[in-house]
XYZ file of C-alpha atoms in Angstrom:
725
model
C -27.492 -109.901 -173.650
C -25.907 -113.507 -173.153
C -26.173 -115.485 -170.447
C -22.381 -114.505 -168.715
C -20.118 -117.209 -168.062
C -16.748 -117.319 -165.966
C -15.118 -119.798 -168.638
C -12.641 -119.098 -171.549
C -14.050 -116.626 -173.753
C -12.802 -118.409 -177.026
C -12.125 -122.090 -175.262
C -9.901 -124.767 -177.080
C -12.001 -127.185 -179.216
C -10.568 -130.681 -176.876
C -8.746 -132.898 -178.980
C -10.347 -136.141 -177.685
C -13.744 -137.621 -176.893
C -13.232 -138.216 -173.934
C -11.163 -135.101 -172.663
C -15.119 -133.553 -173.861
C -15.636 -134.786 -170.324
C -12.633 -133.187 -168.909
C -14.427 -130.971 -165.966
C -17.980 -132.490 -165.585
C -19.194 -133.445 -162.066
C -19.788 -137.110 -161.058
C -23.805 -136.441 -162.623
C -23.118 -134.466 -165.521
C -20.631 -137.007 -166.873
C -23.348 -139.185 -166.295
C -25.834 -137.098 -168.781
C -22.809 -137.146 -171.043
C -22.194 -140.722 -171.251
C -26.082 -141.821 -171.176
C -26.475 -141.799 -174.572
C -29.297 -144.281 -175.751
C -32.729 -144.829 -174.725
C -35.010 -142.318 -172.945
C -33.221 -139.780 -170.193
C -34.914 -137.619 -168.059
C -32.157 -134.939 -166.746
C -33.620 -132.838 -163.476
C -31.323 -129.746 -163.318
C -31.866 -126.999 -160.857
C -31.270 -123.200 -161.779
C -27.382 -122.534 -161.956
C -26.401 -126.689 -162.358
C -24.862 -126.470 -165.530
C -27.595 -128.069 -167.289
C -26.498 -126.514 -170.909
C -22.695 -127.970 -170.218
C -24.116 -131.119 -169.449
C -26.135 -131.786 -172.447
C -23.676 -130.041 -174.783
C -21.142 -132.268 -173.425
C -23.442 -135.369 -173.753
C -24.083 -134.015 -178.013
C -20.258 -133.591 -178.335
C -19.360 -136.727 -176.705
C -21.667 -138.585 -179.083
C -20.522 -137.027 -181.892
C -17.124 -137.127 -181.675
C -16.630 -141.076 -179.952
C -18.948 -141.588 -183.153
C -21.612 -142.981 -181.539
C -23.953 -140.372 -182.774
C -24.167 -138.341 -186.893
C -24.154 -134.704 -185.779
C -26.827 -134.725 -188.847
C -28.687 -137.260 -187.146
C -28.977 -135.086 -184.020
C -31.973 -132.468 -183.324
C -31.560 -130.384 -180.206
C -34.872 -127.926 -179.528
C -35.413 -125.391 -176.995
C -37.482 -122.112 -176.528
C -36.081 -119.007 -178.140
C -33.632 -118.172 -180.052
C -30.600 -117.032 -177.528
C -31.137 -120.535 -176.290
C -30.549 -122.329 -179.688
C -27.651 -119.785 -180.399
C -26.386 -120.981 -177.020
C -25.848 -124.326 -177.751
C -24.880 -123.846 -181.272
C -21.570 -122.146 -179.887
C -21.499 -124.372 -177.469
C -21.084 -127.374 -179.557
C -19.205 -125.631 -181.953
C -16.405 -125.408 -179.487
C -16.760 -128.915 -178.962
C -16.542 -129.961 -181.941
C -19.687 -131.259 -182.709
C -21.095 -128.074 -185.254
C -23.142 -130.039 -187.907
C -25.585 -130.818 -184.967
C -28.832 -129.115 -186.095
C -29.995 -126.733 -182.528
C -33.269 -124.997 -182.793
C -36.539 -123.782 -181.230
C -39.515 -125.647 -181.854
C -40.719 -123.051 -184.013
C -38.400 -122.567 -186.483
C -37.274 -126.425 -186.874
C -40.628 -127.156 -187.610
C -40.681 -123.960 -190.107
C -37.433 -125.713 -191.877
C -39.251 -129.391 -192.471
C -43.311 -126.474 -193.435
C -41.201 -125.548 -196.348
C -39.400 -128.217 -197.441
C -42.746 -131.049 -197.289
C -45.118 -128.293 -198.169
C -44.869 -128.484 -202.252
C -45.110 -132.073 -202.024
C -47.616 -132.281 -199.101
C -49.809 -129.368 -200.175
C -48.756 -128.037 -204.173
C -48.130 -124.637 -204.608
C -46.194 -122.215 -202.255
C -46.129 -121.905 -198.439
C -48.967 -119.216 -197.285
C -46.371 -115.703 -196.461
C -45.670 -116.122 -192.844
C -47.463 -113.524 -190.173
C -44.834 -111.319 -188.071
C -47.051 -109.667 -186.261
C -50.947 -111.048 -185.777
C -52.291 -108.027 -183.524
C -53.695 -105.997 -186.458
C -55.592 -109.088 -188.170
C -56.992 -109.770 -184.430
C -57.885 -105.799 -184.708
C -59.522 -106.445 -187.719
C -61.299 -109.362 -186.552
C -63.174 -107.922 -183.760
C -63.993 -104.675 -185.800
C -65.779 -107.470 -188.475
C -67.588 -108.551 -185.165
C -68.516 -105.358 -184.279
C -66.360 -105.970 -180.732
C -64.380 -102.629 -179.859
C -61.573 -103.641 -178.262
C -58.643 -100.580 -176.465
C -55.162 -101.291 -177.269
C -54.947 -103.564 -173.623
C -57.304 -105.482 -174.480
C -56.228 -106.441 -178.578
C -53.007 -107.440 -176.689
C -54.758 -109.387 -174.384
C -56.890 -111.433 -176.688
C -54.677 -112.208 -178.794
C -52.686 -114.001 -176.417
C -56.218 -115.634 -175.133
C -56.044 -117.187 -179.121
C -52.539 -117.752 -179.243
C -53.065 -120.482 -175.612
C -56.553 -121.635 -177.403
C -53.906 -122.796 -180.163
C -51.427 -123.864 -178.100
C -53.653 -126.887 -176.163
C -55.174 -127.614 -179.655
C -58.416 -125.265 -178.609
C -60.871 -124.623 -181.761
C -62.663 -121.471 -181.625
C -66.318 -123.397 -180.738
C -64.692 -125.407 -177.945
C -63.323 -122.370 -176.481
C -65.816 -120.894 -173.806
C -66.190 -124.187 -172.492
C -62.347 -125.344 -172.533
C -62.166 -121.852 -170.103
C -64.275 -122.914 -168.028
C -62.750 -126.229 -167.499
C -59.314 -124.880 -166.803
C -60.601 -121.695 -164.761
C -59.185 -118.930 -166.884
C -59.968 -115.591 -166.264
C -60.515 -114.023 -170.223
C -60.116 -110.784 -170.457
C -63.632 -110.698 -172.289
C -66.628 -112.510 -172.175
C -65.421 -116.228 -173.731
C -68.365 -116.115 -176.226
C -66.779 -112.848 -177.189
C -63.647 -113.882 -177.589
C -64.738 -117.053 -179.708
C -66.514 -114.822 -182.349
C -63.183 -113.048 -182.818
C -61.159 -116.281 -182.753
C -63.583 -117.488 -185.603
C -63.350 -114.587 -187.662
C -59.148 -114.122 -187.366
C -59.059 -117.758 -188.472
C -61.602 -116.502 -191.334
C -59.277 -113.930 -193.041
C -56.295 -115.543 -192.539
C -57.921 -118.272 -194.769
C -59.342 -115.126 -196.755
C -54.945 -113.527 -196.436
C -53.735 -116.680 -197.425
C -51.621 -115.891 -194.285
C -50.106 -118.462 -191.580
C -49.424 -116.930 -188.044
C -46.705 -118.779 -185.579
C -48.898 -121.190 -184.126
C -50.018 -122.632 -187.681
C -46.906 -123.574 -188.289
C -46.880 -126.250 -185.428
C -50.529 -127.292 -186.166
C -49.864 -127.567 -189.430
C -46.386 -129.807 -188.890
C -48.397 -131.578 -186.482
C -50.856 -132.206 -189.754
C -48.733 -132.988 -192.037
C -47.041 -135.505 -190.333
C -50.373 -137.355 -189.230
C -51.650 -137.354 -193.043
C -48.672 -138.220 -194.685
C -46.749 -141.254 -192.824
C -44.120 -141.346 -196.652
C -43.398 -137.996 -195.153
C -43.024 -138.753 -191.525
C -41.002 -141.207 -192.151
C -38.156 -139.427 -194.110
C -38.185 -137.066 -191.288
C -37.493 -140.010 -188.750
C -34.811 -141.078 -191.257
C -33.252 -137.868 -190.562
C -33.347 -137.589 -187.148
C -32.552 -140.389 -184.912
C -32.084 -138.505 -182.134
C -33.461 -135.655 -179.860
C -33.003 -133.477 -176.582
C -35.411 -130.589 -175.995
C -34.142 -128.276 -173.526
C -36.132 -126.116 -170.563
C -38.880 -129.516 -170.751
C -40.839 -127.647 -168.442
C -42.349 -124.894 -170.718
C -43.268 -127.738 -173.512
C -47.127 -127.338 -174.335
C -50.003 -129.830 -175.605
C -48.653 -128.968 -179.384
C -45.325 -129.307 -178.731
C -45.245 -132.419 -177.077
C -47.633 -133.949 -180.111
C -45.436 -132.524 -182.551
C -42.267 -134.395 -181.104
C -44.359 -137.889 -180.641
C -44.542 -137.308 -184.162
C -40.970 -136.938 -184.869
C -40.664 -139.457 -182.794
C -42.320 -142.204 -184.160
C -42.529 -145.680 -182.145
C -38.184 -144.712 -180.635
C -37.064 -143.404 -177.855
C -33.694 -141.848 -178.443
C -35.011 -139.001 -176.272
C -32.878 -137.043 -173.654
C -35.934 -133.767 -172.087
C -34.129 -131.264 -169.466
C -36.056 -129.297 -167.334
C -36.908 -127.920 -163.384
C -40.527 -128.054 -162.820
C -39.872 -125.367 -159.955
C -39.037 -122.874 -163.432
C -42.402 -123.352 -165.114
C -43.518 -119.638 -165.447
C -45.169 -119.829 -168.625
C -48.516 -121.394 -168.203
C -50.218 -118.651 -169.705
C -48.729 -119.631 -173.182
C -49.742 -123.032 -172.930
C -46.738 -124.243 -171.091
C -47.093 -127.358 -168.572
C -44.847 -129.438 -166.473
C -46.577 -132.413 -166.321
C -44.615 -134.443 -169.826
C -41.556 -133.655 -167.457
C -43.209 -134.661 -164.572
C -45.091 -137.783 -165.864
C -41.899 -138.362 -167.956
C -41.058 -141.550 -165.942
C -44.756 -142.773 -165.957
C -44.505 -142.879 -169.805
C -40.929 -143.847 -170.350
C -41.041 -146.455 -167.489
C -36.940 -147.834 -168.367
C -35.571 -144.052 -168.156
C -32.514 -142.838 -167.101
C -32.589 -139.980 -164.726
C -30.407 -137.601 -163.298
C -30.359 -135.143 -160.700
C -28.366 -131.982 -161.158
C -28.457 -129.592 -158.162
C -24.560 -128.976 -157.507
C -25.046 -125.033 -158.263
C -22.393 -123.486 -159.391
C -23.970 -120.145 -160.434
C -24.740 -118.285 -156.404
C -23.293 -118.622 -153.373
C -24.818 -121.044 -150.578
C -26.825 -117.631 -149.057
C -28.560 -117.146 -152.204
C -29.258 -121.145 -152.713
C -30.078 -121.136 -148.848
C -33.084 -118.443 -149.853
C -33.734 -120.647 -153.017
C -34.343 -123.239 -151.050
C -36.323 -121.742 -148.634
C -38.639 -120.142 -151.006
C -39.844 -123.021 -152.142
C -39.739 -125.155 -149.775
C -42.737 -123.028 -148.754
C -44.097 -124.091 -152.466
C -47.676 -127.035 -152.366
C -48.720 -128.828 -155.654
C -47.334 -130.985 -157.760
C -44.467 -129.558 -158.938
C -42.987 -128.229 -155.932
C -43.422 -132.448 -154.417
C -40.923 -132.458 -157.015
C -38.619 -129.690 -155.921
C -35.154 -129.736 -156.009
C -32.962 -128.808 -152.774
C -29.499 -127.231 -154.465
C -25.928 -127.089 -152.534
C -24.322 -124.261 -153.918
C -20.606 -125.111 -155.008
C -19.151 -121.524 -154.570
C -17.547 -120.241 -151.538
C -19.703 -117.816 -149.135
C -20.480 -114.279 -149.917
C -23.213 -111.289 -148.086
C -26.394 -112.358 -147.399
C -28.988 -110.566 -148.518
C -30.770 -107.698 -147.959
C -33.926 -106.918 -147.472
C -35.143 -103.040 -147.629
C -38.309 -101.746 -146.325
C -38.983 -97.704 -148.318
C -41.918 -95.436 -147.605
C -43.049 -95.074 -151.142
C -42.404 -96.594 -155.060
C -39.644 -93.485 -155.735
C -37.699 -93.524 -152.760
C -37.345 -97.476 -153.342
C -35.899 -96.506 -157.254
C -33.574 -94.207 -155.365
C -32.239 -96.624 -152.740
C -32.101 -98.869 -155.753
C -29.415 -96.225 -158.043
C -27.717 -95.433 -155.447
C -26.722 -98.800 -154.144
C -26.128 -100.151 -157.698
C -24.145 -96.739 -158.049
C -22.200 -97.914 -154.646
C -21.622 -101.902 -156.648
C -20.299 -100.104 -159.639
C -17.874 -98.167 -157.781
C -17.001 -101.202 -155.828
C -15.753 -102.662 -159.029
C -18.588 -104.394 -159.760
C -19.112 -103.909 -164.197
C -22.187 -102.264 -164.355
C -23.721 -105.038 -167.411
C -23.124 -107.465 -164.661
C -26.097 -105.774 -162.499
C -29.530 -105.769 -163.396
C -33.131 -104.558 -161.318
C -35.937 -106.740 -162.146
C -39.565 -106.815 -161.585
C -43.058 -108.087 -162.449
C -44.354 -105.856 -164.744
C -42.780 -103.764 -167.700
C -44.544 -100.947 -166.619
C -42.640 -100.321 -163.498
C -39.399 -99.595 -164.950
C -39.789 -95.484 -166.120
C -39.499 -94.906 -162.241
C -35.879 -97.042 -162.169
C -34.779 -95.385 -165.849
C -35.865 -92.157 -164.060
C -33.630 -93.111 -160.801
C -30.785 -94.853 -162.510
C -29.980 -91.438 -165.025
C -30.341 -89.632 -162.039
C -27.492 -91.081 -160.328
C -25.363 -91.186 -163.821
C -25.786 -95.071 -164.211
C -25.779 -96.513 -167.577
C -29.162 -99.042 -168.200
C -30.025 -101.244 -170.705
C -33.955 -102.249 -171.284
C -33.453 -106.454 -171.921
C -35.791 -107.060 -175.023
C -34.541 -104.480 -178.228
C -33.272 -105.738 -181.009
C -30.967 -108.692 -181.814
C -27.348 -107.823 -182.048
C -26.049 -109.322 -184.751
C -29.207 -107.621 -186.779
C -28.790 -103.950 -186.172
C -27.720 -102.369 -189.287
C -24.723 -100.740 -187.843
C -23.306 -104.347 -186.984
C -24.349 -105.180 -190.502
C -22.616 -102.411 -192.356
C -19.411 -102.780 -189.863
C -19.324 -106.733 -190.681
C -19.405 -105.247 -194.220
C -16.231 -103.142 -194.154
C -14.601 -105.641 -191.760
C -14.779 -107.879 -194.000
C -13.989 -105.859 -196.999
C -10.744 -104.642 -195.270
C -9.704 -108.206 -194.388
C -9.840 -109.375 -198.261
C -7.400 -106.067 -199.400
C -4.995 -106.833 -196.530
C -2.237 -104.536 -196.921
C -3.410 -102.577 -200.102
C -5.771 -101.060 -197.454
C -3.893 -98.122 -196.703
C -6.696 -98.100 -193.376
C -4.473 -100.044 -191.724
C -0.948 -98.807 -192.475
C -0.730 -97.697 -189.382
C -2.271 -100.367 -187.061
C 0.407 -102.493 -185.237
C -2.798 -105.443 -184.131
C -6.083 -106.931 -184.532
C -7.351 -104.494 -182.593
C -6.181 -101.254 -184.286
C -6.818 -102.594 -187.367
C -10.862 -102.976 -186.015
C -10.401 -99.214 -184.648
C -9.540 -97.755 -187.498
C -11.976 -99.660 -190.332
C -14.811 -98.774 -187.785
C -13.479 -95.485 -187.448
C -14.934 -95.087 -190.826
C -18.698 -95.964 -189.747
C -18.446 -93.765 -186.614
C -16.963 -95.142 -183.761
C -14.133 -93.371 -182.028
C -12.281 -93.252 -178.867
C -15.285 -91.376 -177.214
C -18.795 -91.623 -176.993
C -20.916 -89.263 -178.191
C -23.306 -87.114 -176.008
C -27.221 -88.098 -175.177
C -28.740 -91.216 -175.341
C -30.674 -91.658 -179.061
C -29.727 -93.557 -181.993
C -26.151 -91.872 -182.339
C -24.838 -93.329 -178.859
C -26.385 -96.489 -179.543
C -24.676 -96.812 -182.474
C -21.866 -95.962 -181.524
C -22.649 -98.494 -178.173
C -22.571 -101.389 -181.167
C -20.159 -100.476 -182.601
C -17.800 -100.033 -179.304
C -18.877 -103.960 -178.050
C -17.135 -104.912 -181.860
C -14.043 -103.406 -180.912
C -13.965 -105.032 -177.000
C -14.522 -108.249 -179.047
C -11.838 -107.409 -181.425
C -9.624 -107.008 -177.812
C -10.743 -110.346 -176.167
C -10.193 -111.833 -179.138
C -6.724 -111.066 -179.829
C -5.742 -111.921 -176.513
C -7.103 -115.579 -176.510
C -5.929 -116.072 -179.757
C -2.221 -114.550 -180.232
C -1.790 -113.906 -183.319
C -5.010 -113.825 -185.001
C -5.451 -112.133 -188.249
C -8.339 -109.830 -189.241
C -10.093 -112.735 -190.978
C -9.758 -114.631 -187.855
C -11.950 -112.382 -186.309
C -14.453 -112.236 -189.849
C -14.772 -115.987 -189.314
C -15.427 -115.397 -185.842
C -18.643 -112.763 -186.258
C -19.951 -114.650 -189.002
C -20.061 -117.887 -186.870
C -21.236 -115.589 -183.618
C -23.728 -114.076 -186.223
C -25.255 -117.624 -187.019
C -25.490 -118.370 -183.222
C -26.586 -114.842 -182.506
C -24.288 -115.320 -179.366
C -23.575 -111.217 -179.485
C -21.149 -109.370 -177.511
C -22.271 -107.713 -174.338
C -22.985 -104.431 -174.115
C -22.359 -102.499 -170.986
C -24.879 -101.216 -168.822
C -27.554 -102.216 -165.529
C -30.287 -104.406 -166.794
C -34.052 -103.591 -166.450
C -35.921 -106.559 -167.221
C -39.074 -108.644 -166.426
C -38.857 -111.704 -163.982
C -39.968 -113.505 -167.345
C -37.789 -112.194 -169.681
C -35.160 -112.680 -167.156
C -35.258 -116.488 -168.067
C -31.688 -117.905 -168.358
C -29.776 -115.076 -167.959
C -27.709 -114.915 -164.897
C -25.624 -111.680 -163.042
C -23.486 -110.725 -160.068
C -25.811 -108.761 -158.435
C -29.381 -108.584 -158.826
C -32.348 -106.330 -156.904
C -35.519 -107.600 -156.855
C -37.618 -104.955 -156.466
C -41.331 -104.105 -155.813
C -41.833 -106.846 -153.955
C -45.506 -106.081 -152.546
C -48.932 -107.818 -152.090
C -50.962 -107.100 -155.631
C -47.437 -107.562 -157.272
C -45.623 -110.252 -155.692
C -47.877 -111.621 -156.791
C -49.756 -110.684 -158.555
C -53.257 -109.297 -157.889
C -55.253 -111.611 -160.387
C -53.577 -115.049 -159.502
C -57.175 -115.947 -157.874
C -56.396 -119.949 -157.769
C -53.552 -122.238 -155.610
C -51.460 -122.847 -158.996
C -51.579 -119.402 -160.478
C -50.041 -118.383 -156.775
C -47.697 -120.934 -156.430
C -46.726 -120.063 -160.534
C -45.649 -116.466 -158.820
C -43.893 -117.943 -156.490
C -41.760 -120.095 -158.599
C -41.216 -116.529 -160.536
C -39.354 -115.305 -157.648
C -37.471 -118.678 -157.339
C -36.476 -117.510 -160.850
C -35.512 -114.173 -160.017
C -33.865 -115.064 -156.779
C -31.667 -117.262 -158.949
C -30.449 -115.446 -161.100
C -27.979 -113.699 -158.637
C -23.930 -115.205 -158.132
C -23.397 -113.115 -155.318
C -25.364 -110.008 -154.284
C -28.940 -110.471 -154.127
C -31.301 -107.286 -152.769
C -35.089 -107.615 -152.381
C -37.198 -104.504 -152.400
C -40.557 -103.004 -151.597
C -41.843 -99.754 -150.538
C -45.344 -99.043 -148.574
C -46.929 -96.745 -150.807
C -47.076 -96.264 -154.423
C -45.981 -92.145 -154.508
C -44.872 -90.183 -151.383
C -46.728 -88.962 -148.878
C -49.031 -91.546 -149.484
C -50.939 -94.675 -147.004
C -48.477 -96.700 -145.871
C -50.976 -99.389 -146.380
C -48.994 -101.681 -148.671
C -47.533 -105.438 -147.365
C -44.521 -106.901 -148.497
C -45.211 -110.211 -150.587
C -46.128 -113.258 -148.243
C -43.660 -115.182 -150.292
C -40.750 -113.644 -147.699
C -42.970 -114.613 -144.651
C -40.291 -116.465 -142.717
C -36.678 -115.655 -144.535
C -36.650 -111.950 -144.175
C -35.596 -111.152 -140.498
C -38.655 -109.791 -138.163
C -40.700 -111.808 -140.400
C -41.528 -115.280 -138.675
C -39.573 -118.567 -138.487
C -40.419 -121.816 -140.885
C -37.648 -123.613 -138.584
C -34.395 -124.136 -139.918
C -35.073 -121.973 -143.127
C -34.395 -118.617 -141.469
C -31.649 -119.314 -139.474
C -28.924 -121.213 -141.934
C -29.531 -117.744 -144.217
C -27.767 -115.044 -142.997
C -29.535 -111.702 -144.566
C -29.904 -108.071 -143.472
C -33.333 -106.005 -142.746
C -33.440 -102.178 -143.091
C -35.233 -99.563 -143.859
C -34.848 -97.134 -146.916
C -34.172 -93.616 -145.487
C -34.858 -90.636 -148.108
C -30.383 -90.294 -148.106
C -30.444 -86.986 -148.339
C -33.227 -86.466 -150.871
C -36.380 -84.389 -148.563
C -39.678 -86.414 -149.382
C -42.447 -84.115 -149.206
C -45.285 -85.177 -145.894
C -48.266 -85.051 -148.295
C -49.375 -86.847 -151.851
C -47.082 -84.483 -154.906
C -50.273 -82.478 -155.933
C -50.007 -81.438 -159.614
C -49.099 -77.404 -159.543
C -51.705 -76.699 -162.748
C -54.997 -78.676 -162.287
C -53.858 -79.836 -158.062
C -54.413 -83.693 -159.693
C -52.884 -86.121 -157.499
C -49.461 -87.560 -159.194
C -48.419 -90.733 -159.037
C -45.901 -91.193 -162.056
C -42.442 -90.742 -162.241
C -42.114 -88.286 -164.926
C -45.486 -86.051 -163.705
C -43.798 -85.658 -160.755
C -40.241 -84.550 -161.837
C -42.554 -81.720 -163.624
C -44.776 -81.251 -160.390
C -47.236 -80.797 -163.276
C -49.457 -83.499 -165.416
C -47.875 -84.230 -168.286
C -50.875 -82.956 -170.533
C -51.158 -80.326 -167.988
C -50.477 -76.578 -170.193
C -46.332 -76.038 -169.430
C -44.838 -73.050 -169.069
C -41.155 -73.972 -170.759
C -38.767 -71.088 -171.878
C -37.450 -72.734 -174.847
C -34.918 -71.058 -174.991
C -33.521 -72.185 -171.764
C -34.414 -75.126 -172.270
C -32.383 -75.514 -175.568
C -29.036 -73.741 -174.203
C -29.467 -76.338 -170.647
C -29.526 -79.375 -173.577
C -26.333 -77.864 -175.534
C -24.483 -77.394 -172.301
C -25.782 -80.991 -171.235
C -24.038 -81.780 -174.508
C -21.441 -81.013 -174.007
C -20.941 -81.953 -170.118
C -21.090 -85.525 -171.819
C -19.240 -85.433 -174.319
C -16.278 -83.929 -171.803
C -17.623 -86.703 -169.215
C -17.390 -90.172 -171.195
C -20.991 -90.654 -170.479
C -24.629 -90.552 -171.716
C -26.637 -87.301 -172.042
C -29.297 -88.412 -169.723
C -26.565 -89.250 -167.014
C -25.697 -85.588 -166.494
C -29.659 -84.868 -166.274
C -32.933 -86.259 -168.379
C -35.159 -84.458 -170.534
C -37.461 -84.245 -167.750
C -34.953 -82.757 -165.080
C -34.081 -80.078 -167.784
C -37.769 -79.255 -168.924
C -38.800 -79.383 -165.062
C -35.658 -76.470 -164.419
C -36.758 -74.800 -167.741
C -40.166 -73.993 -166.274
C -39.188 -73.875 -162.435
C -36.230 -71.053 -163.529
C -34.473 -72.145 -160.000
C -31.987 -68.527 -158.976
C -31.148 -70.636 -156.094
C -29.450 -74.026 -155.042
C -32.158 -74.740 -152.813
C -35.034 -73.977 -155.816
C -32.683 -76.026 -157.771
C -32.468 -79.023 -155.351
C -36.214 -79.170 -154.608
C -36.512 -80.014 -157.950
C -36.856 -83.925 -158.719
C -33.620 -85.191 -160.299
C -31.287 -83.355 -158.652
C -29.904 -84.490 -155.470
C -26.776 -82.901 -153.760
C -24.631 -84.842 -155.875
C -25.166 -83.303 -158.926
C -26.459 -79.397 -157.128
C -22.348 -80.063 -155.985
C -21.284 -80.943 -159.645
C -23.218 -78.885 -162.298
C -25.216 -76.347 -159.676
C -22.999 -73.798 -160.872
C -23.223 -73.738 -164.364
C -27.158 -74.896 -164.345
C -27.645 -71.560 -162.061
C -25.556 -69.362 -164.070
C -27.588 -70.424 -167.225
C -30.800 -69.680 -165.771
C -29.800 -66.424 -165.384
C -29.043 -65.506 -168.619
C -24.987 -66.678 -168.691
C -23.324 -69.580 -170.435
C -22.235 -72.523 -168.249
C -19.420 -72.826 -169.017
C -16.679 -73.710 -165.992
C -16.944 -77.002 -166.873
C -17.506 -79.944 -164.959
C -16.831 -80.332 -161.077
C -14.131 -83.610 -161.200
C -13.366 -82.608 -157.595
């Protein structure tokens, strides 16, 4: 999913250089006109920083002051680089290089390696975790899966901070960093990992930067060649630059100062990877004559959301906090933030799912809603709750859209149909472009109604449906557009990784939500120990957690809900406390002067809303253990305890569910999840009361599907069909 915007989907290319400046506010215009010398743009969340820097580059190119091939714009994710390339193309500056640090360095390394070193560049290791496991085994250190991931992360941190294995223990101690294992042990594994890479002639992603730095330091002729090509540099998200990336940037620049950096110290949330805001905060010291522009007009969020974001940062401490930006909303007022306290986590998830469903019913598209949490392990209970509420969702971090097999196949088919033109019988009855696309994609599995189920078949259909929607939007924006025009657009989008939006509520961690935005955002699990996370010990670590919550708040355009649960499981002791970061912001939590008074928020205590929660802990009906996981509580037994499920009944329920989903045009999990069907097949309810006691069968689903399910459990076929009344 790409960050949504409210701009025209297919804008016209500005006719002149001056037209590129149209629509910019005074500060953005100042950025666009500052084409020489060092420039530092301090840009708050939602203030249009990407708009400012892309218009700056495009204005320079269109006015003839910058040559497209002489500009290198770097950022931190392929998605951000792709979005930047797409915007530059729409502004008539398509020849500019916009890349991540790693991809820019890799291109240079591949080109200059034969000249600098000789031979072929060693193979790039896509995932280093297996090699780290081999290194640990060589060192006779046993690591479980989580420890292996953590040690791999430590090796990555050491490399981007330019720490060699021998120095790792001392550097960790000096940085007050919590190592996942004994530092001497990690140092040993790190050294062995580097040895294995040499033995196997492979390099990792960090080596790409390190080797490029090494070549540019040692070979002045190569450094001069790169500097002669790139005269102007733009760095987005500059607060996330690591020492190694800064070193590479310095080598690219040489003794020149045509550098524009953009960042916000209050959005530094990746220090665990080696990122530091120091380079942004020290920019004016290193470049005393720099032009500094502050972007504080927030075009994304309502005054209520912005007020909360400002209040959150007003309590911050430390150097980054001293440079915080006070945002000023440019939008009309909206609803105040809603703060909700729940008894336990499943109730919090169900309450969130109900609110999501209500928003969708009120007209908010599912793709404009996000549920954000601190760690990925929190997602399961929300997946279950949304599925039980009949709400489609997508987990962020899936395979890139244009790299999916079905999308590649669809592109080939569309390209072939465009070449054939009127000679393709498929297009005989297609009156317009969308009809042509639907006809072609029908050969690849697209149908007017979605298939049942939530697996690979449904995922394939969703991909093709996204292409159909894109064709419809394209036809509306470009009157008279042909299939060839659409194919060209798809090729350009694929090159820019600018995917069409897939509809479904987004479930994502706060870290992975950076750079995105939605109409409605639910920030969940905001308790002490989770926000800030329990292992945030130092003042700076706690402040980074505050910044992470700030990033979450500023993802919301209009609706914002913040919630927490007093216990983990139903019937548990209500020992949890809401996050300290909300003190003075949520109603009834004390006052911080003007902070709490200007934001009209509301506080609620979430009820079970029709679901009778057990008064005590939920116990496994097989072994008696206390259940805490959502899936286990749904089954009323531990996942690995023996099951007495009626397999034949389970299969009949699955067949019935597939028919229901097909008739309703919904994913199968929106009827009942697999776990709910398993629980039904294990307990074989005979009455509505017994059926409603199963987690996942609320009043709404009991009313809609109860008669069918009870009939199937009694040996019938449940063929009454969905009740749409």
